[in-house]
Short mmCIF file of C-alpha atoms in Angstrom, two decimals:
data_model
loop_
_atom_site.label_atom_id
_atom_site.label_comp_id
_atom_site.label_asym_id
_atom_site.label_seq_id
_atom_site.Cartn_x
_atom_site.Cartn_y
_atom_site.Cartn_z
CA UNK X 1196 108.97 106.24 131.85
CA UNK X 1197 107.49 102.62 132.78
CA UNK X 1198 104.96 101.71 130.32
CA UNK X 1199 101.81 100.38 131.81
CA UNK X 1200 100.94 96.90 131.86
CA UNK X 1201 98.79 95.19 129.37
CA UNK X 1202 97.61 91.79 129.17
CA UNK X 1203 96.68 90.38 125.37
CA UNK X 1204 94.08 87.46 124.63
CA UNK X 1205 95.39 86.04 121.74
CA UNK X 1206 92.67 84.14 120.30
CA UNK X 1207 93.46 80.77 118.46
CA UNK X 1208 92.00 79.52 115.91
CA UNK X 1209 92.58 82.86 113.92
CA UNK X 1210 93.90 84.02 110.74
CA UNK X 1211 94.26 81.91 107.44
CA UNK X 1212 91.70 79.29 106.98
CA UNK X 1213 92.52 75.75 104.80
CA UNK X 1214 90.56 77.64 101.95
CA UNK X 1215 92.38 80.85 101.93
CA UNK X 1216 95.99 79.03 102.47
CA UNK X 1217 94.87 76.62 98.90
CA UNK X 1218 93.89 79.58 96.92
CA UNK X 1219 97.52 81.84 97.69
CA UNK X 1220 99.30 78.87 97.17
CA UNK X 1221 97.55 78.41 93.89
CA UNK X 1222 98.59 81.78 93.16
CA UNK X 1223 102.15 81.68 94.09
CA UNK X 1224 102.64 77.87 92.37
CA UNK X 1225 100.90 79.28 89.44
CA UNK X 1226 104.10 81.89 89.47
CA UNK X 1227 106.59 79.05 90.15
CA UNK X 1228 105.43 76.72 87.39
CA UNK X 1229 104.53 79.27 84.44
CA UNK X 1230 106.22 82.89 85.64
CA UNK X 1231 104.53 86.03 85.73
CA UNK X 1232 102.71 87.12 84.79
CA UNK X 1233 99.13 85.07 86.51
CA UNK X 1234 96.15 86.23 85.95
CA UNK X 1235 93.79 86.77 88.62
CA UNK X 1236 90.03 87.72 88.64
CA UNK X 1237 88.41 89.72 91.24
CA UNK X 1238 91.14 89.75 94.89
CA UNK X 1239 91.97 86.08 95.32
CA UNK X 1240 90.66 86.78 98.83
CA UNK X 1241 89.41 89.58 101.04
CA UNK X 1242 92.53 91.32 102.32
CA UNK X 1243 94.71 94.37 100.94
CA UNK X 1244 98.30 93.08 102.30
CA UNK X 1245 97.81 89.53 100.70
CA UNK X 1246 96.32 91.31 96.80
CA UNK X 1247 99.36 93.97 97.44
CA UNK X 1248 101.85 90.98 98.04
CA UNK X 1249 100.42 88.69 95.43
CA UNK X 1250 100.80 91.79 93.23
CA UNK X 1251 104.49 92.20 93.90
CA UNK X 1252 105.15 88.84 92.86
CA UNK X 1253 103.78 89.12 89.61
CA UNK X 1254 100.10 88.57 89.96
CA UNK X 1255 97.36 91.19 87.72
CA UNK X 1256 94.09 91.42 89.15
CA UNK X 1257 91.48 91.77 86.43
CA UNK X 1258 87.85 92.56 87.35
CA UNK X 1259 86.61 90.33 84.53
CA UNK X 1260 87.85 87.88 81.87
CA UNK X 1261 87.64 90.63 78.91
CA UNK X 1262 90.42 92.04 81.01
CA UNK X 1263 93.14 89.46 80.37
CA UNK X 1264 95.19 89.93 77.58
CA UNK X 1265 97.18 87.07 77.06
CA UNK X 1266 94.99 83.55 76.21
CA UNK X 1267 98.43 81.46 77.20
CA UNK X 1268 98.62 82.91 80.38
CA UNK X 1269 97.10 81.28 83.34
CA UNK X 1270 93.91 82.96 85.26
CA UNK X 1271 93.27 82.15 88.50
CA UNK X 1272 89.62 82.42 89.73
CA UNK X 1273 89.35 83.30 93.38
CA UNK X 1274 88.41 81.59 96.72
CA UNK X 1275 85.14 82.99 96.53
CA UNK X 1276 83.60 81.30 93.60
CA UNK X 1277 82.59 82.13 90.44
CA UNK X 1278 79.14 82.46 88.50
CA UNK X 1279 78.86 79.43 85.97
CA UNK X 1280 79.19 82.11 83.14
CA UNK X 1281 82.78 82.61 84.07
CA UNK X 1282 84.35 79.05 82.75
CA UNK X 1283 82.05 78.92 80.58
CA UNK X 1284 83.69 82.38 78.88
CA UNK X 1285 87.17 80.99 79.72
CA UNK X 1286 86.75 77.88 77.76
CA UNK X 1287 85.07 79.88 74.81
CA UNK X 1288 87.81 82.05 74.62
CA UNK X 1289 90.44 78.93 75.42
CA UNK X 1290 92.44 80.43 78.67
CA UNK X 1291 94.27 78.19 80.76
CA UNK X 1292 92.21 78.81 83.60
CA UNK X 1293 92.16 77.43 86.87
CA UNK X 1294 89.61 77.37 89.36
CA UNK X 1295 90.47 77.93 93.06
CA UNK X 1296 87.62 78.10 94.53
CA UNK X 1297 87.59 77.41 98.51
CA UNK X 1298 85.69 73.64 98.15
CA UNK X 1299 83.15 74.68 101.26
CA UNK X 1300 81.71 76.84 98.56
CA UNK X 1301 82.01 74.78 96.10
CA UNK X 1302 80.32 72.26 98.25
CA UNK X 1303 77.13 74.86 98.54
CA UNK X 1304 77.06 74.76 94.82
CA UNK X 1305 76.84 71.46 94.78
CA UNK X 1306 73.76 71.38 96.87
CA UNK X 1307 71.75 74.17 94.90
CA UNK X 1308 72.37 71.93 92.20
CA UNK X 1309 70.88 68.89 93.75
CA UNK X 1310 67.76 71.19 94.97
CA UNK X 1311 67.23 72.23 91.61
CA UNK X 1312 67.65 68.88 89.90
CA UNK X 1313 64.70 68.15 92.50
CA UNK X 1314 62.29 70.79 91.55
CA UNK X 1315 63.03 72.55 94.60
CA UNK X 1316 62.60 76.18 94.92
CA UNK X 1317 66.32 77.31 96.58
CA UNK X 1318 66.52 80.27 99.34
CA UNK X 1319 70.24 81.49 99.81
CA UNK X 1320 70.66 83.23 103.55
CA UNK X 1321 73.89 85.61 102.65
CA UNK X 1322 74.61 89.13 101.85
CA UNK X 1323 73.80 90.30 98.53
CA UNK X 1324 76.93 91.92 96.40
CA UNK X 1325 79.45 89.77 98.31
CA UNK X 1326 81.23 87.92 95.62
CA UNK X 1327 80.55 84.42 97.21
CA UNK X 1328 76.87 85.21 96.88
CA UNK X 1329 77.13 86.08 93.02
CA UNK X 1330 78.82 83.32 92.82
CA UNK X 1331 76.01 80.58 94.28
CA UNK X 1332 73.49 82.11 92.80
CA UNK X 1333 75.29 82.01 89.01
CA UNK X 1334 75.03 78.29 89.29
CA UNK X 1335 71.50 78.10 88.51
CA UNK X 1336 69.19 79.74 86.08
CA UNK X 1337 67.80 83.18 87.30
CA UNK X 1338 64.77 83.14 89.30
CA UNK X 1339 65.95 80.12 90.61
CA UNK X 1340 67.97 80.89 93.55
CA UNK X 1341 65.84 83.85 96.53
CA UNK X 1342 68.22 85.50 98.38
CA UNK X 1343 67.31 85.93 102.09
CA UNK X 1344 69.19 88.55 103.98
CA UNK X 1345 67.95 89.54 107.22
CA UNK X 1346 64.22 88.51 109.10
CA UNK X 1347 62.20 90.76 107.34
CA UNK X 1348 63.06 89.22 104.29
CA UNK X 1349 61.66 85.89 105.60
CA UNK X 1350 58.76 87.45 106.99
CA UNK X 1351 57.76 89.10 103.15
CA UNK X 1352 59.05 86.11 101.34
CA UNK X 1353 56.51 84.86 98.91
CA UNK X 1354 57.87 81.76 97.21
CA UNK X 1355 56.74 79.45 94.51
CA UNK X 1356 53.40 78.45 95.82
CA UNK X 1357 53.94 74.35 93.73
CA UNK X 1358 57.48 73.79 94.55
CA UNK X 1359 58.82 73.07 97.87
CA UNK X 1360 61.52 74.39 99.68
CA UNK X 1361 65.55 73.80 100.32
CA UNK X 1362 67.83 76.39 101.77
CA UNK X 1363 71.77 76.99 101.51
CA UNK X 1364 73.74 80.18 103.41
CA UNK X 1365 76.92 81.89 102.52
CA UNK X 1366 79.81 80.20 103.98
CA UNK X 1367 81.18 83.28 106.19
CA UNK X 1368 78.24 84.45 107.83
CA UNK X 1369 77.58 85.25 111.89
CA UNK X 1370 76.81 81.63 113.39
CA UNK X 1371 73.79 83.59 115.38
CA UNK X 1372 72.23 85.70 112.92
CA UNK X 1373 71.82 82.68 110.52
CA UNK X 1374 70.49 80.13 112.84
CA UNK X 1375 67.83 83.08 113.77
CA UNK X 1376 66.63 83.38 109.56
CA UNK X 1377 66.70 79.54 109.66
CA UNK X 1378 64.94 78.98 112.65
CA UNK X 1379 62.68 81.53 111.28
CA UNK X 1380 62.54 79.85 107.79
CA UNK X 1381 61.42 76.71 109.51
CA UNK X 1382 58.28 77.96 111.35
CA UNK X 1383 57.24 79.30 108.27
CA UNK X 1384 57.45 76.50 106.25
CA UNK X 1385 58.25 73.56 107.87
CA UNK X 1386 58.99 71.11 104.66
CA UNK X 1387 61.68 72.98 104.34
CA UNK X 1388 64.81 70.92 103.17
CA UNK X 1389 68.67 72.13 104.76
CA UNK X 1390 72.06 70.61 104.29
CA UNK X 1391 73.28 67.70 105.51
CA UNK X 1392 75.67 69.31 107.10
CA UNK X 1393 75.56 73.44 107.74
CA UNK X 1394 77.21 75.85 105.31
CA UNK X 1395 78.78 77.85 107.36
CA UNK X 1396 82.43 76.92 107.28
CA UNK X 1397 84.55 75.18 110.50
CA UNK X 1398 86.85 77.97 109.94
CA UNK X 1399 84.14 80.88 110.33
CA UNK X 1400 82.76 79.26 113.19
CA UNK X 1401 85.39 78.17 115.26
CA UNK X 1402 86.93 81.98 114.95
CA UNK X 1403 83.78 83.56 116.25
CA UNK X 1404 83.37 81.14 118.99
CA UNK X 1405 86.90 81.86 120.33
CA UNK X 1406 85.30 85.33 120.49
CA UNK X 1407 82.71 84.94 121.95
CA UNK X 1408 85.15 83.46 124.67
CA UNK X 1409 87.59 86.39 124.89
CA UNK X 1410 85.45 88.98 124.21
CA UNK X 1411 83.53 89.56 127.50
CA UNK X 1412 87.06 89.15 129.86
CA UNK X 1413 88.53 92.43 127.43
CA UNK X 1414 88.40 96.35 127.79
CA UNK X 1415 88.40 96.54 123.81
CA UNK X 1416 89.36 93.99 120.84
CA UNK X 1417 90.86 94.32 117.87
CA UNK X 1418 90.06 91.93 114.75
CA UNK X 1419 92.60 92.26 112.09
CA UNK X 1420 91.37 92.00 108.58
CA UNK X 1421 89.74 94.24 105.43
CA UNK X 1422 86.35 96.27 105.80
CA UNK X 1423 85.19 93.96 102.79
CA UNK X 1424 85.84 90.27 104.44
CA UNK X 1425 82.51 89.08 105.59
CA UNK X 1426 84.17 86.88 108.23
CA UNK X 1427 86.04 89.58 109.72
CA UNK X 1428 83.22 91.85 109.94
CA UNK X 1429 81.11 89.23 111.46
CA UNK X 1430 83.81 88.43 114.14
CA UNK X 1431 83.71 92.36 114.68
CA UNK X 1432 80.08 91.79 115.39
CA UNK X 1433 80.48 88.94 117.38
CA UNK X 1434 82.87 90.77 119.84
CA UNK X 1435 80.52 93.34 120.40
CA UNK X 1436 77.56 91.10 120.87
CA UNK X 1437 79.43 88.98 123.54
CA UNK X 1438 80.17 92.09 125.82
CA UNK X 1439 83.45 93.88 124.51
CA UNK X 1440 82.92 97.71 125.15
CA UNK X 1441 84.73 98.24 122.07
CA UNK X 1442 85.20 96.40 119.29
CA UNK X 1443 87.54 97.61 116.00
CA UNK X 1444 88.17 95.49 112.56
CA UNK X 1445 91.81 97.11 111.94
CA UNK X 1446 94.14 95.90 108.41
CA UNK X 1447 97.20 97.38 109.66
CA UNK X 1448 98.88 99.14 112.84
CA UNK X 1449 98.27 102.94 111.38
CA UNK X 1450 94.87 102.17 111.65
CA UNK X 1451 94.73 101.79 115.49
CA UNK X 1452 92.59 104.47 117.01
CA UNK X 1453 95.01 104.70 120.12
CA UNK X 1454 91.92 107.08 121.88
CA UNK X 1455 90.40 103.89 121.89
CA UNK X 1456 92.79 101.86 123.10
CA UNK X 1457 95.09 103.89 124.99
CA UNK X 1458 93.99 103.47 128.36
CA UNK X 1459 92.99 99.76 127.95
CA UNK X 1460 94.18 96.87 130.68
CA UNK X 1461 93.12 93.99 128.64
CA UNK X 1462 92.99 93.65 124.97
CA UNK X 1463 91.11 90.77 123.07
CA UNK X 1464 92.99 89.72 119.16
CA UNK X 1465 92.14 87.78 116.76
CA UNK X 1466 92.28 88.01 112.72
CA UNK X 1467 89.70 86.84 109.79
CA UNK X 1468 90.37 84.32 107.88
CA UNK X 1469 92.00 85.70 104.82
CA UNK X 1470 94.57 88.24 107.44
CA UNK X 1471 97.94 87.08 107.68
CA UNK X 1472 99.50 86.29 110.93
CA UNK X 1473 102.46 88.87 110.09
CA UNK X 1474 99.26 91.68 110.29
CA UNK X 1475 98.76 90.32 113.96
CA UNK X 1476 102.10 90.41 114.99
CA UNK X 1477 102.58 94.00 113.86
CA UNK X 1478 99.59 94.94 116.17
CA UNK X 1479 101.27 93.25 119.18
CA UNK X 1480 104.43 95.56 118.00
CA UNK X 1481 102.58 98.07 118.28
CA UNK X 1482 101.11 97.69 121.34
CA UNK X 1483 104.26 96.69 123.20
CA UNK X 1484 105.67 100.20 122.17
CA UNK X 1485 103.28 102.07 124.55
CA UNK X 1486 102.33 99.03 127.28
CA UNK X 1487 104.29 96.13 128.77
CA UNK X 1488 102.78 93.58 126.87
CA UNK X 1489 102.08 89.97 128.60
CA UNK X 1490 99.97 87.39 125.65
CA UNK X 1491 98.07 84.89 126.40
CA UNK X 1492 96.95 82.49 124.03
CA UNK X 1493 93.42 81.39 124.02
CA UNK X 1494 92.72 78.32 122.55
CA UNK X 1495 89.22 76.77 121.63
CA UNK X 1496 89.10 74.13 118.71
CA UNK X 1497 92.09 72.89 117.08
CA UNK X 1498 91.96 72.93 113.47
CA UNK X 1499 94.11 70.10 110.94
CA UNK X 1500 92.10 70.82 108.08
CA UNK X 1501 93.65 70.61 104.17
CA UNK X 1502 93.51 70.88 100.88
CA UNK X 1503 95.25 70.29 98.31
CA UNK X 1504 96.07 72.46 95.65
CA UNK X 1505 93.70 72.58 92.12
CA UNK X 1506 94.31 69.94 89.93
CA UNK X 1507 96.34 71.87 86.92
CA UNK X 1508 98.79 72.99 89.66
CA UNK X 1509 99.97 69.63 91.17
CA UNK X 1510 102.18 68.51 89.33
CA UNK X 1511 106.41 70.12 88.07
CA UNK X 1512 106.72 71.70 85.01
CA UNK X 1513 107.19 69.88 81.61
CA UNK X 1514 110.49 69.82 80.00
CA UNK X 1515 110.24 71.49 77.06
CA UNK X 1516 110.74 69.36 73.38
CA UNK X 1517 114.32 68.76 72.73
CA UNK X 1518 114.63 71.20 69.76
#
């Protein structure tokens, strides 16, 4: 039978950020340099295939320091960042630890820092529980640090009434939604103090505005990526906001609803930024086996952006004392 046609949007950028690329490799170099196995606490980043794959290799993902067995072993913190209590119990306890944090977080750390060396009163715009949130907000003392989720939380904010204002976001939020709190923020209190430059990553915003561009020329879309990456959920969101009838965050091809996309004509993909371009091209697999498939790339920002790997991790392997 002749399978029906199907055009594919292929958006680009997509996929791995420079943040998410550093913290695997830190992974996999800590394996090449010291063998398994490497410690890692919480998922290095949000996606199943990458922790399963990581795992294989010879990585152990610990919830929390007390978990790690071995002091000689190295422990990897993830790309998320860490409360300040976590090197601070690495170094008591004297692991080799090694911090791979992505450094557009630990930029936002930096600033909450600054605020608070200035008296200022911080509000974080994020979502609470998400590690990178737990993370910000561990940099400071408690009470220190309001987290601001949605408008109603602006609207029945009551801060400090002597200490003025500065604000920092979550890195992976919705490019919309935040500019909405902040603009929000503003009116009611117009000292208020922002970055220099916004928190919100290039990577998370140059994903969702290649969305926004593909999503209203689609039948349906497809982001590929794990229910607990913020990014990916938030270019879920996007899609649907921009038009898409329907809109699906999918880690792997037996997830595909096919009553969804079964009688589709145009079909809009892109991945988060911790989802492996191998997960994309197994959705294009699958697709091809029930349409004729024609992709089209669509491009909107080019992206060069790198960095290099943590310090401890730069450099070969001693040679061991001559005996």
């Amino acid at each position: 039978m002749t399978k029906p046609p199907l055009d594919i949007l292929l958006c680009t950028p997509r996929g791995f950020c420079a943040g998410v690329v550093r913290a695997i490799d830190a992974v996999e170099k800590a394996l090449s340099l010291h063998g398994a196995p490497v410690y890692v606490r919480h998922e290095i980043v949000h996606n199943k295939y990458v922790v399963e794959s990581l795992k294989r290799k010879g990585a152990v993902f610990v919830a929390e320091l007390s978990q790690v067995p071995d002091a000689t072993r190295p422990v990897i913190f993830s790309a998320h960042g860490v409360p300040k209590s976590v090197p601070a119990e690495a170094q008591q306890r004297h692991l080799f630890a090694i911090d791979a944090t992505c450094p557009l977080v630990t930029k936002v750390h930096r600033e909450a820092e600054v605020h608070h060396k200035r008296g200022r009163h911080i509000l974080l715009v994020g979502h609470a529980g998400h590690p990178e949130v737990i993370g910000t907000m561990g940099q400071l003392p408690e009470g220190a640090i309001t987290l601001i989720e949605t408008l109603s939380d602006v609207a029945a904010l009551a801060p400090p009434p002597d200490r003025p204002l500065a604000f920092v976001t979550q890195t992976t939020l919705s490019v919309d939604d935040t500019r909405e709190i902040v603009e929000a923020l503003q009116a009611r209190f117009p000292g208020l103090i922002g970055p220099h430059r916004e928190d919100i990553c290039y990577a998370t915003t140059n994903r969702q505005e290649a969305v926004k561009h593909v999503a209203p020329k689609v039948d349906a879309m497809i982001v590929v990526g794990s229910p607990n990456s913020s990014n990916s959920q938030r270019l879920r969101e996007v899609a649907e906001r921009a038009g898409c009838p329907a809109a699906r965050l999918v880690l792997r091809t037996d997830e595909i609803d096919w009553s969804v996309f079964g009688g589709i004509r145009r079909l809009g993909l892109t991945a988060g930024a911790s989802a492996p371009e191998v997960l994309v091209e197994e959705i294009i697999d699958a697709f091809a086996a029930r349409y004729e498939v024609r992709v089209e790339t669509v491009t909107t920002a080019d992206e060069s952006v790198f960095f290099p790997l943590p310090r401890e991790l730069r450099g070969e392997p001693q040679p061991a004392p001559a005996e």
